[in-house]
Amino acid sequence: MAPQGKLDLDPQVVAAARRLAARAAEPIIRMARSHTTVSVERALLRLAGLTGADDEGLPWANHLADAVRDQVGLEHGLALPVWDALLTGPHRTLGDLAQAAARGRVSFRLPAGTDAAHAREAATAAARGGIARIDRRRAERDALLRRLPTPDAADPPRPLVYLIVATGDIYEDIPQAQAAAREGADVVAVIRSTGQSLLDFVPEGATREGYAGTYATQENFRLMRAALDDVSRELGRYVRLTNYASGLCMPEIATLAGLERLDMMLNDCMYGIIFRDINPRRTFIDQRFSRQIHARAGIVINTGEDNYLTTADAVDAAHTVIVSQLLNERFGHEAGLSDAQLGLGHAFEINPAIPDSFRLELAHAQLVRELFPGAPLKYMPPTKHMTGNIFAGYLLDAFFNLAGVLTGQSIILIGMMTEGIHTPWLSDRDLALENVRYVRDACGALAEDFMPRPDGMIVQRARQVLSESVELLERISDDGLLTAIAEGTFGVTRRSPDGGKGLDGVVERADGYVNPAIEILDTEDPHAHHSTADAQEVPA
C-alpha cells in the first residue's frame, strides 16, 4: 500500500491502530448496551417534556425516577411503570404524576400483557415526540447555515475561533458572548459552574450565581441560543454555541442541548473519570446515550484529550492522546456520530524550554490531522507553561495559532497571555482575538505549503508516536480499558472501575427492559433526514 499524507504514515499501521481500538472498545460497548443509569432514564422523561423542580430545586424528573426505582426498580426501565401509571391513574401529565409521586401518592407497578403493550405504545409516542423536536431544531440549524453567511459577508475562514464565556450569571454572559462574536469569535462556549458535573440533577431555570462558570440548564441554553441567533443575523454569519455534556447528568444535558439547538458539546470518553472521579462504568453507559442524542441533533462533540497533557508530560504522553482519540472515534461511530461530528481534542502543551519544541508540536498536530482527516479537530492553547511574563505568553499563543494554521486544525480555542495566572481580563480576550485574527489572515492557506522534509525530525517523531500508540493499544486490548484506566494510563491519575461517584446509579438491564428513546436511536439512522449539504460541517 502506498504511503499517505505529508507524514507518509504506513496505512497498515494506521489500520492496525483502528482495529486495536475497536477491540479495546468492544467490552465497553457491550456493557453500555446491557446497562442503564438513572440519568439515561431521566433523559427519557425530559424528551417526553417533563420540566420543573420543587421549591428546593430538585427536578421533578428526579422525583419521578426515584419513586419508580424505590417501588419497582429500574431494571426494566422507567417507561412501562410511568406510562402505565398515566394510563390507569388519575394523573394525565408527567408533571402532575411526578408531583404526586414526590408526595408518596402514586403506586407504580410493572405492567404485563395488554397493559404493558399500551404503556409501551404511549411511552414510544412521547419519546418520538421529543426526538421530533430535536429533528426540528437540527433543521433550523441547517436552514441558518444555508442562509448565513449573507451574500455580503464572508464565511469564517478555518480554523474557527472558539472562545469561552464564564461569568456565572447568564444575563452577564449574553452581552459578553455577543461582544465576542462581534470581535471575531465563531464559537462561544459557556463553561459550566465549578462542580456541576458532580450534581446528579440538572438545575432548573435561568441562573445568576455560578462559580467560575454558569450552570448548564435548559433555560440558560435557550437564552444564549436566542442571543447568538440575534448576533448571527446582525453579523451575517452563524455563531455556534457550546456547552458541556459530561458528569453525572450527561444524558440529560445532551438531551436538553438537542432540544435547544446547541451546536457543539464537550463530551469525552474519559475526562469525567480521570479529572472528576466519576465512576468509569457510569460514565461509559451515560456517554453512549448522550452521543446517540448528539448524533441525532447534528451536534459536534469536543473531546478532552488536551487535559491529559496538563497532568502528564506532553512529550512522553503524546501517544496516550492518540490512543484516546482512536477510542473516542470508535465509541462515537458506534453511537452514530459521523466523522464531521468528531471534534477530537489535542493541545499545544510542550514545555517551550525544550529544544525543537515547536517542531515537536507540529509533528503531534500534523499526526492528528492525518489520522482523522474528516474530523473537525479542536486544538487547545498553551496553559501549563504560561508564566507572569505576558510578552512571552502572547508570543507563545501566536506560535500556537501558527501551529493551528500550518497543520489545518478546524477549531482553535484562543489562548490568553495571562491564562493559568488568573481569570483573564476582557482586555486579554480582545488581544487574544487580535492575535489569532492576524495569524489566520496573514497565513491564509499556508497549510498547503507546509511540507515536512521526508524522514526529517517532524516525520520521524510522528511515526514514533503512532508506533507507541499501537503498542499501548495492544496492551489495552489484552488487559481491558477499565484496567488501563485503573493503572493511570491516561493523565497519570488512577481510577478504579468500582470507585468514584455515581456507581449507585448504574443498573443492569433485565429481560424485557424498555426505553423507547434508545430503541428509536438504536434503529434509525440519525442522519437519514439530513443531506450532506445540510449537515453542520466544520471542514478539515
Short mmCIF file of C-alpha atoms in Angstrom, two decimals, residues 43-424:
data_model
loop_
_atom_site.label_atom_id
_atom_site.label_comp_id
_atom_site.label_asym_id
_atom_site.label_seq_id
_atom_site.Cartn_x
_atom_site.Cartn_y
_atom_site.Cartn_z
CA ALA A 43 -33.40 11.71 29.86
CA LEU A 44 -36.45 9.82 28.56
CA LEU A 45 -38.66 11.89 30.85
CA ARG A 46 -37.06 15.09 29.59
CA LEU A 47 -37.53 14.02 25.97
CA ALA A 48 -41.19 13.49 26.86
CA GLY A 49 -41.39 17.08 28.06
CA LEU A 50 -41.07 16.83 31.84
CA THR A 51 -39.62 20.06 33.24
CA GLY A 52 -39.66 21.97 36.51
CA ALA A 53 -38.49 21.41 40.06
CA ASP A 54 -39.74 21.55 43.63
CA ASP A 55 -39.25 24.52 45.95
CA GLU A 56 -35.78 23.28 46.87
CA GLY A 57 -34.66 22.96 43.27
CA LEU A 58 -34.81 19.18 42.88
CA PRO A 59 -36.22 18.44 39.40
CA TRP A 60 -39.49 16.58 39.02
CA ALA A 61 -37.62 14.19 36.71
CA ASN A 62 -35.51 13.12 39.69
CA HIS A 63 -38.54 12.76 41.94
CA LEU A 64 -40.36 10.56 39.43
CA ALA A 65 -37.34 8.38 38.65
CA ASP A 66 -36.58 7.93 42.35
CA ALA A 67 -40.15 6.94 43.16
CA VAL A 68 -40.21 4.31 40.43
CA ARG A 69 -36.82 2.97 41.46
CA ASP A 70 -37.86 2.71 45.10
CA GLN A 71 -41.05 0.81 44.27
CA VAL A 72 -40.27 -1.44 41.30
CA GLY A 73 -36.63 -0.80 40.40
CA LEU A 74 -35.14 0.46 37.15
CA GLU A 75 -34.06 -2.89 35.70
CA HIS A 76 -36.97 -2.78 33.25
CA GLY A 77 -36.68 0.97 32.66
CA LEU A 78 -38.95 3.86 33.61
CA ALA A 79 -41.13 3.72 30.53
CA LEU A 80 -43.57 0.94 31.45
CA PRO A 81 -44.23 1.90 35.11
CA VAL A 82 -44.55 5.62 34.34
CA TRP A 83 -46.83 5.44 31.32
CA ASP A 84 -48.87 2.66 32.90
CA ALA A 85 -49.50 5.00 35.82
CA LEU A 86 -50.56 7.74 33.41
CA LEU A 87 -52.95 5.42 31.58
CA THR A 88 -54.51 3.79 34.63
CA GLY A 89 -54.40 6.51 37.28
CA PRO A 90 -55.95 9.96 37.75
CA HIS A 91 -52.89 11.91 36.57
CA ARG A 92 -52.82 12.90 32.93
CA THR A 93 -49.48 14.71 32.62
CA LEU A 94 -45.96 13.78 33.61
CA GLY A 95 -45.75 16.92 35.72
CA ASP A 96 -48.83 16.02 37.76
CA LEU A 97 -47.64 12.44 38.13
CA ALA A 98 -44.18 13.49 39.28
CA GLN A 99 -45.54 15.90 41.87
CA ALA A 100 -47.89 13.28 43.22
CA ALA A 101 -45.07 10.72 43.30
CA ALA A 102 -42.92 13.18 45.25
CA ARG A 103 -45.68 13.28 47.90
CA GLY A 104 -45.86 9.47 48.01
CA ARG A 105 -49.31 9.34 46.42
CA VAL A 106 -48.60 7.09 43.44
CA SER A 107 -48.26 3.29 43.43
CA PHE A 108 -46.18 2.10 40.50
CA ARG A 109 -46.19 -1.40 39.06
CA LEU A 110 -44.51 -3.25 36.22
CA PRO A 111 -47.46 -3.91 33.89
CA ALA A 112 -47.86 -7.10 31.88
CA GLY A 113 -49.81 -8.26 28.86
CA THR A 114 -52.11 -5.75 27.21
CA ASP A 115 -51.41 -3.12 29.86
CA ALA A 116 -47.68 -3.34 29.11
CA ALA A 117 -48.33 -3.04 25.38
CA HIS A 118 -50.44 0.08 25.90
CA ALA A 119 -47.84 1.64 28.21
CA ARG A 120 -45.09 0.89 25.72
CA GLU A 121 -47.08 2.45 22.89
CA ALA A 122 -47.73 5.63 24.89
CA ALA A 123 -44.10 5.90 26.02
CA THR A 124 -42.88 5.42 22.46
CA ALA A 125 -45.16 8.18 21.21
CA ALA A 126 -43.84 10.52 23.90
CA ALA A 127 -40.20 9.68 23.11
CA ARG A 128 -40.78 10.09 19.40
CA GLY A 129 -42.32 13.49 20.04
CA GLY A 130 -39.17 14.62 21.85
CA ILE A 131 -36.88 13.28 19.16
CA ALA A 132 -39.03 15.02 16.55
CA ARG A 133 -38.42 18.30 18.39
CA ILE A 134 -34.67 17.62 18.22
CA ASP A 135 -35.02 16.93 14.49
CA ARG A 136 -36.79 20.26 14.03
CA ARG A 137 -34.04 22.12 15.87
CA ARG A 138 -31.44 20.45 13.68
CA ALA A 139 -33.40 21.51 10.61
CA GLU A 140 -33.40 25.09 11.93
CA ARG A 141 -29.60 24.99 12.13
CA ASP A 142 -29.39 23.57 8.63
CA ALA A 143 -31.55 26.41 7.32
CA LEU A 144 -29.50 29.07 9.11
CA LEU A 145 -26.24 27.62 7.78
CA ARG A 146 -27.68 27.84 4.27
CA ARG A 147 -28.80 31.45 4.74
CA LEU A 148 -25.74 32.61 6.66
CA PRO A 149 -23.32 33.97 5.68
CA THR A 150 -25.26 36.58 3.76
CA PRO A 151 -24.00 37.48 0.28
CA ASP A 152 -22.04 40.45 1.60
CA ALA A 153 -20.32 38.57 4.43
CA ALA A 154 -17.52 36.04 4.04
CA ASP A 155 -17.85 32.56 5.52
CA PRO A 156 -15.49 32.34 8.52
CA PRO A 157 -12.09 31.04 7.47
CA ARG A 158 -10.75 27.97 9.24
CA PRO A 159 -9.79 27.33 11.91
CA LEU A 160 -12.92 28.51 13.65
CA VAL A 161 -12.15 30.73 16.63
CA TYR A 162 -13.53 29.28 19.87
CA LEU A 163 -13.90 31.49 22.94
CA ILE A 164 -15.08 30.84 26.50
CA VAL A 165 -17.55 33.00 28.43
CA ALA A 166 -17.86 32.19 32.12
CA THR A 167 -19.22 34.86 34.46
CA GLY A 168 -21.64 32.69 36.46
CA ASP A 169 -24.53 34.99 35.51
CA ILE A 170 -26.34 34.08 32.30
CA TYR A 171 -27.52 37.67 31.91
CA GLU A 172 -23.90 38.85 32.01
CA ASP A 173 -22.74 36.01 29.75
CA ILE A 174 -25.12 37.10 26.99
CA PRO A 175 -23.68 40.58 26.27
CA GLN A 176 -20.15 39.23 26.64
CA ALA A 177 -20.87 36.44 24.17
CA GLN A 178 -22.39 38.85 21.68
CA ALA A 179 -19.42 41.19 22.05
CA ALA A 180 -17.02 38.29 21.48
CA ALA A 181 -18.88 37.35 18.30
CA ARG A 182 -18.61 40.92 17.03
CA GLU A 183 -14.87 40.79 17.72
CA GLY A 184 -14.41 37.64 15.67
CA ALA A 185 -15.40 34.61 17.74
CA ASP A 186 -17.03 31.87 15.65
CA VAL A 187 -17.85 29.54 18.56
CA VAL A 188 -18.92 30.68 22.04
CA ALA A 189 -18.55 28.18 24.88
CA VAL A 190 -20.39 28.82 28.13
CA ILE A 191 -18.24 27.00 30.67
CA ARG A 192 -20.15 25.31 33.49
CA SER A 193 -20.16 26.29 37.11
CA THR A 194 -17.45 24.51 39.10
CA GLY A 195 -18.73 21.20 40.43
CA GLN A 196 -21.86 20.89 38.30
CA SER A 197 -20.53 17.68 36.80
CA LEU A 198 -20.86 16.12 40.27
CA LEU A 199 -24.53 17.04 40.68
CA ASP A 200 -26.88 14.14 39.98
CA PHE A 201 -29.60 16.53 38.86
CA VAL A 202 -29.88 19.32 36.29
CA PRO A 203 -30.72 22.72 37.82
CA GLU A 204 -33.80 24.50 36.51
CA GLY A 205 -34.28 27.97 35.12
CA ALA A 206 -32.06 30.96 34.42
CA THR A 207 -29.19 31.15 36.91
CA ARG A 208 -27.10 34.08 38.12
CA GLU A 209 -24.82 32.63 40.81
CA GLY A 210 -22.44 30.14 39.23
CA TYR A 211 -18.87 29.83 40.47
CA ALA A 212 -16.17 30.18 37.75
CA GLY A 213 -18.87 29.34 35.22
CA THR A 214 -22.60 29.35 34.58
CA TYR A 215 -24.91 26.43 35.33
CA ALA A 216 -25.96 24.33 32.35
CA THR A 217 -29.77 24.49 32.38
CA GLN A 218 -32.36 24.27 29.64
CA GLU A 219 -33.39 27.88 30.17
CA ASN A 220 -29.79 29.10 30.06
CA PHE A 221 -29.33 27.15 26.82
CA ARG A 222 -32.44 28.77 25.37
CA LEU A 223 -31.47 32.29 26.37
CA MET A 224 -27.94 32.05 24.99
CA ARG A 225 -29.04 30.39 21.75
CA ALA A 226 -31.55 33.17 21.14
CA ALA A 227 -28.92 35.83 21.86
CA LEU A 228 -26.42 34.26 19.48
CA ASP A 229 -29.10 33.94 16.81
CA ASP A 230 -29.66 37.69 17.13
CA VAL A 231 -25.98 38.48 16.72
CA SER A 232 -25.68 35.92 13.89
CA ARG A 233 -28.32 37.81 11.90
CA GLU A 234 -26.57 41.09 12.72
CA LEU A 235 -23.17 39.81 11.52
CA GLY A 236 -24.41 37.72 8.63
CA ARG A 237 -22.66 34.56 9.86
CA TYR A 238 -23.82 31.74 12.09
CA VAL A 239 -22.24 31.83 15.57
CA ARG A 240 -22.05 28.41 17.17
CA LEU A 241 -22.87 27.65 20.82
CA THR A 242 -21.05 25.13 23.00
CA ASN A 243 -21.66 23.72 26.46
CA TYR A 244 -20.68 20.61 28.45
CA ALA A 245 -22.36 17.18 28.25
CA SER A 246 -20.31 15.45 30.89
CA GLY A 247 -20.65 14.46 34.51
CA LEU A 248 -23.42 12.59 36.29
CA CYS A 249 -26.18 14.10 34.13
CA MET A 250 -24.50 13.69 30.76
CA PRO A 251 -27.54 12.07 29.02
CA GLU A 252 -29.97 14.70 30.29
CA ILE A 253 -27.75 17.65 29.38
CA ALA A 254 -27.20 16.18 25.92
CA THR A 255 -30.96 15.90 25.53
CA LEU A 256 -31.53 19.49 26.61
CA ALA A 257 -28.79 20.64 24.23
CA GLY A 258 -30.55 18.90 21.36
CA LEU A 259 -33.88 20.43 22.30
CA GLU A 260 -32.37 23.94 22.45
CA ARG A 261 -30.16 23.70 19.30
CA LEU A 262 -26.69 23.84 20.72
CA ASP A 263 -24.04 23.19 18.08
CA MET A 264 -21.13 21.65 19.97
CA MET A 265 -20.84 19.85 23.30
CA LEU A 266 -17.82 18.88 25.37
CA ASN A 267 -18.22 15.10 25.52
CA ASP A 268 -15.22 12.89 26.21
CA CYS A 269 -15.00 9.19 26.97
CA MET A 270 -12.63 9.52 29.94
CA TYR A 271 -12.44 13.14 31.12
CA GLY A 272 -15.06 12.79 33.87
CA ILE A 273 -13.45 9.58 35.09
CA ILE A 274 -9.93 10.95 35.34
CA PHE A 275 -10.47 14.56 36.34
CA ARG A 276 -13.80 14.42 38.23
CA ASP A 277 -13.60 10.91 39.76
CA ILE A 278 -16.90 9.83 38.25
CA ASN A 279 -17.30 6.07 38.16
CA PRO A 280 -15.98 4.60 34.88
CA ARG A 281 -18.96 2.31 34.32
CA ARG A 282 -21.45 5.12 34.88
CA THR A 283 -19.50 7.38 32.52
CA PHE A 284 -19.33 4.95 29.61
CA ILE A 285 -23.01 3.96 29.87
CA ASP A 286 -24.15 7.57 30.07
CA GLN A 287 -21.79 8.54 27.29
CA ARG A 288 -23.27 6.15 24.72
CA PHE A 289 -26.78 7.55 25.13
CA SER A 290 -25.51 11.15 25.11
CA ARG A 291 -23.65 10.55 21.86
CA GLN A 292 -26.69 8.98 20.27
CA ILE A 293 -28.55 12.18 21.07
CA HIS A 294 -25.68 14.29 19.72
CA ALA A 295 -25.68 12.24 16.51
CA ARG A 296 -29.41 12.79 16.05
CA ALA A 297 -29.15 16.50 16.85
CA GLY A 298 -26.24 17.12 14.47
CA ILE A 299 -24.09 18.31 17.36
CA VAL A 300 -20.29 18.25 17.07
CA ILE A 301 -18.67 16.75 20.16
CA ASN A 302 -15.43 18.14 21.59
CA THR A 303 -13.29 15.54 23.31
CA GLY A 304 -10.88 16.26 26.15
CA GLU A 305 -7.55 14.65 25.36
CA ASP A 306 -5.88 18.02 25.85
CA ASN A 307 -6.48 17.63 29.59
CA TYR A 308 -4.13 14.64 29.81
CA LEU A 309 -1.25 16.95 28.98
CA THR A 310 -1.97 19.19 31.95
CA THR A 311 -1.11 16.34 34.33
CA ALA A 312 1.22 14.24 32.17
CA ASP A 313 4.27 15.29 30.16
CA ALA A 314 3.26 16.42 26.66
CA VAL A 315 6.19 14.63 25.01
CA ASP A 316 6.23 11.39 26.98
CA ALA A 317 2.43 11.05 26.96
CA ALA A 318 1.77 12.15 23.38
CA HIS A 319 0.77 8.61 22.37
CA THR A 320 -1.91 8.46 25.09
CA VAL A 321 -3.65 11.35 23.33
CA ILE A 322 -3.69 9.41 20.06
CA VAL A 323 -4.97 6.27 21.81
CA SER A 324 -7.79 8.20 23.49
CA GLN A 325 -8.72 9.87 20.19
CA LEU A 326 -8.93 6.48 18.47
CA LEU A 327 -11.14 5.19 21.29
CA ASN A 328 -13.33 8.30 21.14
CA GLU A 329 -13.65 7.79 17.40
CA ARG A 330 -14.75 4.17 17.83
CA PHE A 331 -17.22 4.96 20.61
CA GLY A 332 -18.54 7.89 18.57
CA HIS A 333 -19.04 5.88 15.39
CA GLU A 334 -20.80 3.10 17.28
CA ALA A 335 -23.22 5.66 18.74
CA GLY A 336 -23.97 7.09 15.29
CA LEU A 337 -21.69 10.13 15.12
CA SER A 338 -20.29 10.92 11.69
CA ASP A 339 -16.66 11.94 11.16
CA ALA A 340 -17.88 15.52 10.75
CA GLN A 341 -19.13 15.43 14.36
CA LEU A 342 -15.89 14.17 15.94
CA GLY A 343 -14.20 17.28 17.32
CA LEU A 344 -11.27 15.30 18.70
CA GLY A 345 -9.15 17.33 21.10
CA HIS A 346 -5.42 17.87 21.48
CA ALA A 347 -3.22 20.63 22.85
CA PHE A 348 -0.10 22.78 22.48
CA GLU A 349 1.42 21.95 25.88
CA ILE A 350 5.08 21.01 25.30
CA ASN A 351 7.48 22.90 27.56
CA PRO A 352 8.77 25.78 25.40
CA ALA A 353 12.21 25.42 27.02
CA ILE A 354 12.69 22.04 25.31
CA PRO A 355 14.85 22.30 22.17
CA ASP A 356 12.80 21.97 18.98
CA SER A 357 9.57 22.24 21.00
CA PHE A 358 7.74 23.87 18.10
CA ARG A 359 8.81 21.14 15.69
CA LEU A 360 7.54 18.54 18.15
CA GLU A 361 4.22 20.38 18.42
CA LEU A 362 3.93 20.43 14.62
CA ALA A 363 4.64 16.69 14.48
CA HIS A 364 1.89 15.93 17.00
CA ALA A 365 -0.65 18.27 15.42
CA GLN A 366 0.01 17.04 11.88
CA LEU A 367 -0.22 13.43 13.03
CA VAL A 368 -3.67 14.04 14.49
CA ARG A 369 -4.74 15.88 11.35
CA GLU A 370 -3.71 12.99 9.10
CA LEU A 371 -5.13 10.25 11.30
CA PHE A 372 -8.56 11.93 11.33
CA PRO A 373 -8.82 13.79 8.01
CA GLY A 374 -12.59 14.17 8.13
CA ALA A 375 -12.84 15.27 11.76
CA PRO A 376 -13.29 18.90 12.92
CA LEU A 377 -10.30 18.78 15.25
CA LYS A 378 -10.25 21.07 18.27
CA TYR A 379 -6.80 22.40 19.19
CA MET A 380 -6.24 23.77 22.69
CA PRO A 381 -3.80 26.55 23.62
CA PRO A 382 -0.80 26.55 25.97
CA THR A 383 -1.70 26.89 29.63
CA LYS A 384 0.62 24.74 31.76
CA HIS A 385 3.78 26.68 30.88
CA MET A 386 2.31 30.17 30.98
CA THR A 387 4.05 32.48 33.45
CA GLY A 388 3.67 36.04 34.64
CA ASN A 389 5.67 37.21 31.60
CA ILE A 390 2.80 38.49 29.49
CA PHE A 391 5.00 39.20 26.49
CA ALA A 392 6.32 35.64 26.39
CA GLY A 393 2.76 34.38 26.85
CA TYR A 394 1.49 36.45 23.92
CA LEU A 395 4.32 35.11 21.77
CA LEU A 396 3.61 31.51 22.80
CA ASP A 397 -0.05 31.96 21.88
CA ALA A 398 0.99 33.28 18.47
CA PHE A 399 3.10 30.13 17.96
CA PHE A 400 0.05 28.08 18.93
CA ASN A 401 -2.09 29.93 16.41
CA LEU A 402 0.59 29.40 13.78
CA ALA A 403 0.72 25.67 14.51
CA GLY A 404 -3.06 25.52 14.15
CA VAL A 405 -2.99 27.16 10.74
CA LEU A 406 0.05 25.23 9.48
CA THR A 407 -1.49 21.86 10.31
CA GLY A 408 -5.03 22.60 9.20
CA GLN A 409 -6.82 22.45 12.55
CA SER A 410 -10.57 23.01 12.40
CA ILE A 411 -11.33 24.73 15.72
CA ILE A 412 -8.89 26.55 17.99
CA LEU A 413 -9.62 27.80 21.48
CA ILE A 414 -7.92 31.16 21.72
CA GLY A 415 -5.00 31.38 24.13
CA MET A 416 -4.72 34.34 26.50
CA MET A 417 -1.44 35.70 27.74
CA THR A 418 -2.43 35.51 31.42
CA GLU A 419 -4.02 32.06 31.08
CA GLY A 420 -3.22 29.97 34.17
CA ILE A 421 -2.36 33.03 36.28
CA HIS A 422 -5.88 34.36 36.90
CA THR A 423 -9.25 34.57 35.19
CA PRO A 424 -8.24 36.61 32.14
#
